Structure formats: C-alpha cells, structure tokens
CSV table of C-alpha atoms in Angstrom, one decimal:
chain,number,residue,atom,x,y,z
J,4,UNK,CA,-3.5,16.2,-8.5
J,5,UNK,CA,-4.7,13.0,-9.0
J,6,UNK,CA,-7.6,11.5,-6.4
J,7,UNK,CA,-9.1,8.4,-5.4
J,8,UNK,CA,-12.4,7.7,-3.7
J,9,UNK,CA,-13.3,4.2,-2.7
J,10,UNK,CA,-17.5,3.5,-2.4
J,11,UNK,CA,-19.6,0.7,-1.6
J,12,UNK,CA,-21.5,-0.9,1.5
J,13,UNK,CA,-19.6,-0.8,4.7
J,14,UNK,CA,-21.7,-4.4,5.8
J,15,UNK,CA,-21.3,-7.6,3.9
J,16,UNK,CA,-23.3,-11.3,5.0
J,17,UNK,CA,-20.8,-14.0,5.6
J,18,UNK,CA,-20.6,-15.9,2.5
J,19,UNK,CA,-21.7,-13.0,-0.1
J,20,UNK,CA,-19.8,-10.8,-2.2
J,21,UNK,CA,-18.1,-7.9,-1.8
J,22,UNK,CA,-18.5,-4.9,-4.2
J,23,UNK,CA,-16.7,-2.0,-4.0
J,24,UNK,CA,-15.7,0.7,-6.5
J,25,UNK,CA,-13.1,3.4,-6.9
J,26,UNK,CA,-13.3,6.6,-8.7
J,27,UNK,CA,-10.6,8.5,-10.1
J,28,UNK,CA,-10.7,12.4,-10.4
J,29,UNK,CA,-7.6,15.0,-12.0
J,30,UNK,CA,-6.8,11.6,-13.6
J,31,UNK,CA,-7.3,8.5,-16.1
J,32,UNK,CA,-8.1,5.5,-15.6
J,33,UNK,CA,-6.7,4.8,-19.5
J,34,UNK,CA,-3.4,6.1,-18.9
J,35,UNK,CA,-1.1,3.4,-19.5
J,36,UNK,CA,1.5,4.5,-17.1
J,37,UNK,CA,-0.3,3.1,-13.9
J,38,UNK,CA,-1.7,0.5,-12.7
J,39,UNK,CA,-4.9,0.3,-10.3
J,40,UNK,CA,-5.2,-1.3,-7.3
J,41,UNK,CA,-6.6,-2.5,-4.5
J,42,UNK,CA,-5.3,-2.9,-0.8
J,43,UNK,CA,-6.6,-3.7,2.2
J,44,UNK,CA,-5.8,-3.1,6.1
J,45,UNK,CA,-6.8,-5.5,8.8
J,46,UNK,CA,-5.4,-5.4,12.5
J,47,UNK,CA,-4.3,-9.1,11.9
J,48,UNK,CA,-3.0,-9.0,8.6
J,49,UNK,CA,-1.6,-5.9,8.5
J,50,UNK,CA,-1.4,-4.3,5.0
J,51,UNK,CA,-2.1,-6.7,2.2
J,52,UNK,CA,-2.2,-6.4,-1.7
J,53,UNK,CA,-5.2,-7.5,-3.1
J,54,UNK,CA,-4.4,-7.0,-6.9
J,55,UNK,CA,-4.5,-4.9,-9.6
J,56,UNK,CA,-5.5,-3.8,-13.2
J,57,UNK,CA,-3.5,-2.0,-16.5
J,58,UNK,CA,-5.8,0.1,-18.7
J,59,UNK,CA,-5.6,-2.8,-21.1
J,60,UNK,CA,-8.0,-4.8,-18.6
J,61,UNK,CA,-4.5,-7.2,-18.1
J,62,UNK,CA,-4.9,-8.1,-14.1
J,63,UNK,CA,-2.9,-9.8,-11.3
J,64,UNK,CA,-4.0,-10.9,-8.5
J,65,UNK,CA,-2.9,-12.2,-4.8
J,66,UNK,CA,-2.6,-15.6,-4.7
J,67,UNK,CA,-3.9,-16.1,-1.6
J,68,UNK,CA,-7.1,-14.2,-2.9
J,69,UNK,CA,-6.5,-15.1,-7.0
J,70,UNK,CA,-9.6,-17.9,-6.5
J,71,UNK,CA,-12.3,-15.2,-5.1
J,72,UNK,CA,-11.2,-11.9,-6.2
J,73,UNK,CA,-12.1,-9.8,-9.7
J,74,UNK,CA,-10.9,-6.6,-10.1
J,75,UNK,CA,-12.5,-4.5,-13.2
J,76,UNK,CA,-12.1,-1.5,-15.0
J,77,UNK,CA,-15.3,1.4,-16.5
J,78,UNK,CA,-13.4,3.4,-18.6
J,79,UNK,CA,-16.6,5.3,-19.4
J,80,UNK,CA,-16.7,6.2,-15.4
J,81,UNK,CA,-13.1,6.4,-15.0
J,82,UNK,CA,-13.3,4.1,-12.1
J,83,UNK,CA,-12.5,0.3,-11.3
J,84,UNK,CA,-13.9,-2.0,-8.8
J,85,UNK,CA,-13.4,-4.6,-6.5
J,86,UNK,CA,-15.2,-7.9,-6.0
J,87,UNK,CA,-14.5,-10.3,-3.6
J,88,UNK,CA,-17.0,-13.4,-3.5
J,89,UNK,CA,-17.6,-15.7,-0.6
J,90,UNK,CA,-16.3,-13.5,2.3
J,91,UNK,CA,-15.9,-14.2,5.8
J,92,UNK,CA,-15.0,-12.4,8.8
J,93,UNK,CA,-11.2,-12.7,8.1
J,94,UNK,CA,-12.5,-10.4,4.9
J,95,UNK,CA,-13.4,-7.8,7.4
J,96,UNK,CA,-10.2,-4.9,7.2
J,97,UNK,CA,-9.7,-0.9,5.5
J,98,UNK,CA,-10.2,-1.3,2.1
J,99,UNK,CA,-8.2,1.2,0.1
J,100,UNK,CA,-8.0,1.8,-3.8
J,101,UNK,CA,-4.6,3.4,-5.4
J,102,UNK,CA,-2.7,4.3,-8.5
J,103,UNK,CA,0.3,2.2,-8.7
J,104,UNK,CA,3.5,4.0,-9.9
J,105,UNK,CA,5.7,1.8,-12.6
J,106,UNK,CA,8.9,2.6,-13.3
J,107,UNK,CA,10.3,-1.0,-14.6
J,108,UNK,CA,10.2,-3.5,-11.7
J,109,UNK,CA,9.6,-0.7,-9.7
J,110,UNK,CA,6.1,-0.2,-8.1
J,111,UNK,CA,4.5,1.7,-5.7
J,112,UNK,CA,1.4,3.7,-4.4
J,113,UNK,CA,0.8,7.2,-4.6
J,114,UNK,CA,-2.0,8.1,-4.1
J,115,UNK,CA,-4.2,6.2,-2.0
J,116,UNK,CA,-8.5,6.6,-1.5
J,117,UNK,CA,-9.3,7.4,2.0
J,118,UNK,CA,-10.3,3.9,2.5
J,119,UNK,CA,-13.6,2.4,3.4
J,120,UNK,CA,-14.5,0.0,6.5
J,121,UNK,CA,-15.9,-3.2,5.3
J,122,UNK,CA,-17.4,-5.1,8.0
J,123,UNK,CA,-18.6,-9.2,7.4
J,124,UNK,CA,-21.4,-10.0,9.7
J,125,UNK,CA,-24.7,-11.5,9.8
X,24,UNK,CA,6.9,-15.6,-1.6
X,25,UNK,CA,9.5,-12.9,-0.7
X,26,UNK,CA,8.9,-11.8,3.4
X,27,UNK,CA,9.5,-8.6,4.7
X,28,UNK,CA,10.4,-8.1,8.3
X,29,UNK,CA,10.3,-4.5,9.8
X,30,UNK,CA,11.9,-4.1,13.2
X,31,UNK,CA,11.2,-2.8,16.1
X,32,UNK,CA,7.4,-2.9,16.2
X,33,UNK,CA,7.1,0.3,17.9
X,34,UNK,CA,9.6,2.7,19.8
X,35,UNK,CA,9.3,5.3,21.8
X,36,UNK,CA,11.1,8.7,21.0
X,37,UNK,CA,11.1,12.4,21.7
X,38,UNK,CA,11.1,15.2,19.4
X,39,UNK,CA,14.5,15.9,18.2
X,40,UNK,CA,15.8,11.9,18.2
X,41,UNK,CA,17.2,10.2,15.6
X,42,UNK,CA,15.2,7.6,14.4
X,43,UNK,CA,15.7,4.2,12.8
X,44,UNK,CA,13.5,1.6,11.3
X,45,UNK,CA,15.1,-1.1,9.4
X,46,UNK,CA,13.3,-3.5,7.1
X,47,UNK,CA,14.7,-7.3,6.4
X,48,UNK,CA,14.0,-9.1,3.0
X,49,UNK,CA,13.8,-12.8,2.9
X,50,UNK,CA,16.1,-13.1,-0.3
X,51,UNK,CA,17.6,-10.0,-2.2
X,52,UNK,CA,15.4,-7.4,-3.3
X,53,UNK,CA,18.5,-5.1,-4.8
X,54,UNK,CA,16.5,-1.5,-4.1
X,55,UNK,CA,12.9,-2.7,-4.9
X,56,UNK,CA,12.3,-1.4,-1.4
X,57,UNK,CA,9.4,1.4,-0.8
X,58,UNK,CA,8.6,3.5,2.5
X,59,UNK,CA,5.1,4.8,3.9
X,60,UNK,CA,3.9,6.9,6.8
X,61,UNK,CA,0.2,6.1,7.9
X,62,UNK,CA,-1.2,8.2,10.3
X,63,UNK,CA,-4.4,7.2,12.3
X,64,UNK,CA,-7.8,7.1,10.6
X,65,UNK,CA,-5.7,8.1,6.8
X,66,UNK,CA,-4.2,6.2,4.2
X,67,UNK,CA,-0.6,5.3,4.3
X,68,UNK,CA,1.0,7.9,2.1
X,69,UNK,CA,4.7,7.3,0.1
X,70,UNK,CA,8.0,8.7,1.6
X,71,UNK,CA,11.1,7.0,0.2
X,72,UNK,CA,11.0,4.8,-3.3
X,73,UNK,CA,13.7,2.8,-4.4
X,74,UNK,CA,15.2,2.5,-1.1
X,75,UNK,CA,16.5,5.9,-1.1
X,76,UNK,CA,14.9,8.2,-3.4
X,77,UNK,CA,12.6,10.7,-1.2
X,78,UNK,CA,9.1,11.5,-3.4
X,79,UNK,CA,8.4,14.8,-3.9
X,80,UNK,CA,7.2,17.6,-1.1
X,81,UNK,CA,9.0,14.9,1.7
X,82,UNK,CA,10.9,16.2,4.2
X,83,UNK,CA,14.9,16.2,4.0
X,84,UNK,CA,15.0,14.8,8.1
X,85,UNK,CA,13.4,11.4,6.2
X,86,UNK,CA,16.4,9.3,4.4
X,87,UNK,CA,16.4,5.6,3.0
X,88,UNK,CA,19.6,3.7,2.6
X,89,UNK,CA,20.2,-0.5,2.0
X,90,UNK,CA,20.4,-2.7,-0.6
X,91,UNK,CA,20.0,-6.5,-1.6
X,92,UNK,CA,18.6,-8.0,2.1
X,93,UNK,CA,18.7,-4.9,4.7
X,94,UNK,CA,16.9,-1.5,4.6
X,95,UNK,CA,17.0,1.4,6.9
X,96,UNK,CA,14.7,4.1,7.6
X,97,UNK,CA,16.2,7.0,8.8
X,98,UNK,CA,14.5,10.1,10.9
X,99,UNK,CA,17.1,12.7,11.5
X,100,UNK,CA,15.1,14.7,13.9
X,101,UNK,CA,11.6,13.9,14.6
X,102,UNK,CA,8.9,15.9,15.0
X,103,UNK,CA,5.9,16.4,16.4
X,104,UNK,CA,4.2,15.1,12.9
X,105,UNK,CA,6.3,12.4,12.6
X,106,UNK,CA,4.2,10.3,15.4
X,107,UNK,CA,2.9,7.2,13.0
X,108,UNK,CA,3.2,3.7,11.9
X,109,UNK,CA,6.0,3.3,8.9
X,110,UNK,CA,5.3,0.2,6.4
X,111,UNK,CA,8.1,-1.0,4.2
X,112,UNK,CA,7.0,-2.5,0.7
X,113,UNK,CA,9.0,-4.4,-1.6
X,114,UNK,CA,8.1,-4.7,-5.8
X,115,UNK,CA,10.8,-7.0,-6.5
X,116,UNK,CA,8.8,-10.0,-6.7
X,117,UNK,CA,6.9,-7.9,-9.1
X,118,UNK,CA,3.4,-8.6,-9.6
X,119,UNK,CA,3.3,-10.0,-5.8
X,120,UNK,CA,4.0,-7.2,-3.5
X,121,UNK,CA,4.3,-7.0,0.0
X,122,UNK,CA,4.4,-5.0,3.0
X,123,UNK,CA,6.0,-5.5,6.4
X,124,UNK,CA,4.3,-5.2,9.6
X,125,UNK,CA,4.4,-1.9,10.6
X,126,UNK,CA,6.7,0.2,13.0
X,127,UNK,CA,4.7,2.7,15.0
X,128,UNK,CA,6.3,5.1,16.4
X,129,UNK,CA,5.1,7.3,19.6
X,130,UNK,CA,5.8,9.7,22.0
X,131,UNK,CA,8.3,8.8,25.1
C-alpha cells in the first residue's frame, strides 16, 4: 500500500525557511485521483491544514499561511515539498505529509507520513 | 471559516463502555464530516468518512451517524486499543478544511 515519508531538518532559525519534503512509495505522485498535502500538529493549535497540491501543480493553500507557504511537486522523485518562509516559534508543531482522498466535495487523509518534529529556535 | 467543536475534551472510560464523541459544525456541513484515531508518538489514521461510512480493515464497535450541524462518534465497546485522541474533520468548505480539537480518551 501506499506510503509516505516526511524529511528535512528537525531545527529551523527564527525568521528562515522551512524545507521539508515528502516521498511517496507503492504510489504516484501523478495520479490524478489525490491530492498531496501537508498538515501540521502543534499542542496549541491542535491539527491544522497547511495546503495542498493536484498532479497538475494546481495548489491551495490555508489562508492563514497562503502569504508564507509554497507547496511543490518532483514528479521525477515522486515526492512534494513543503516551504514555509519567515517562521517563528508558533511554526514550531508535528509536521505530517498525506494523500488526500477525493470523492466530489469529499476529502480526506489516508495515509499519513510518520510525521517529523520541526523545532524554531535560535 | 466553518468551526468545528468536538466535545468532551477527554473522558474517562473502561473497557467494555459505550463511548460517544460528538462533533458540532458552525453552519451545515450535510455529511462532509471525517473521523481519525491518533495514538501517541503516530499519525492520526482515518476511521469513519462521510459521517458514517467506516474505511476499510476498521472495526464494526466504531460507528458515525449525524448530519447537517451535529456528528456523533460512536464506540460500542471499547477496548484496550481504543485508548487515544479522536479528531473530527470537515471537507465541506472544500479547499479549507478543518479539524476539531481533539477528544482523548483514557482509562478510568
């Protein structure tokens, strides 16, 4: 079955950007029945939806994160990334990758990456 | 923005208890309503879609019923691996989705 595996540094400065990607195994990142996207888990915020991406490259985005967030797609990788620019410690949470499941208005996630601790801190 | 409201927080229950978890919309949702079980240190993973449809290798004990505003989340018997924090997620505001705040539910 399909699998997810989030990457990237588990330490980002205040004020620099966050890069994280997700790669997808048993599974494409072309298929044009999901989406891609990226969640994240703080103990303040609970879970929040970060955004995500169709095969097309066609992305939506939080509004509360639309202005700092870019979500991308390597086809040639079969995996899709996260950047979030300008963090600060409120950026600090789980961050977790997953294939979004679209059955008209329908969505939901299954499955999800393991999730990676980002921490924001000089 | 549509809200949604999961109540109680946490509960306390034994093994064997009926559990429910209900899950408030801030405006109708009809049955754009999703369920997740997150156990500690793991991702959450998908229980009930559509309000009351149960994925695939889930439990029968786990049921989902409500429409429009008000959403339940039904245990019929809970057991010892079903200690964990249950999200509610709503896709009706499609592409904005959401997620209530959690219900954890321990061990009495």
């Amino acid at each position: 079955q399909v699998q997810l595996q989030e990457s990237g540094p588990g330490l980002v400065k205040p004020s620099e950007t966050l890069s994280l990607s997700c790669s997808v195994s048993n599974g494409s990142v072309s298929s044009g029945s999901y989406y891609w996207t990226w969640i994240r888990q703080s103990p303040g915020k609970g879970l929040e939806w970060i955004g995500y991406i169709y095969y097309s490259g066609s992305t939506n985005y939080n509004p509360s994160l639309k202005s700092r967030v870019t979500i991308s797609l390597d086809v040639s990788k079969n995996q899709f990334s996260l950047k979030l620019r300008s963090v600060t410690a409120a950026d600090t949470a789980v961050y977790f990758c997953a294939r979004v499941i679209i059955n008209g208005w329908l969505r939901f996630f299954d499955p999800w990456g393991q999730g990676t601790l980002v921490t924001v801190s000089s | 923005d549509i809200q949604v409201t999961q109540s109680p927080s946490s509960l306390s229950a034994s093994v064997g208890d009926r559990v429910t978890i209900t899950c408030r919309a801030s405006q109708s949702i009809s049955a754009y309503l999703n369920w997740y079980q997150q156990k500690p240190g793991k991702a959450p993973k998908i229980l009930i879609y559509a309000a009351s449809t149960l994925q695939s290798g889930v439990p029968s004990r786990f049921s989902g019923s409500g429409s429009g505003t008000d959403f339940t989340l039904t245990i019929s018997s809970l057991q010892p691996e079903d200690f964990a924090t249950y999200f509610c997620q709503q896709s009706y505001n499609t592409p904005f989705l959401t997620f209530g705040g959690g219900t954890k539910v321990e061990i009495k």
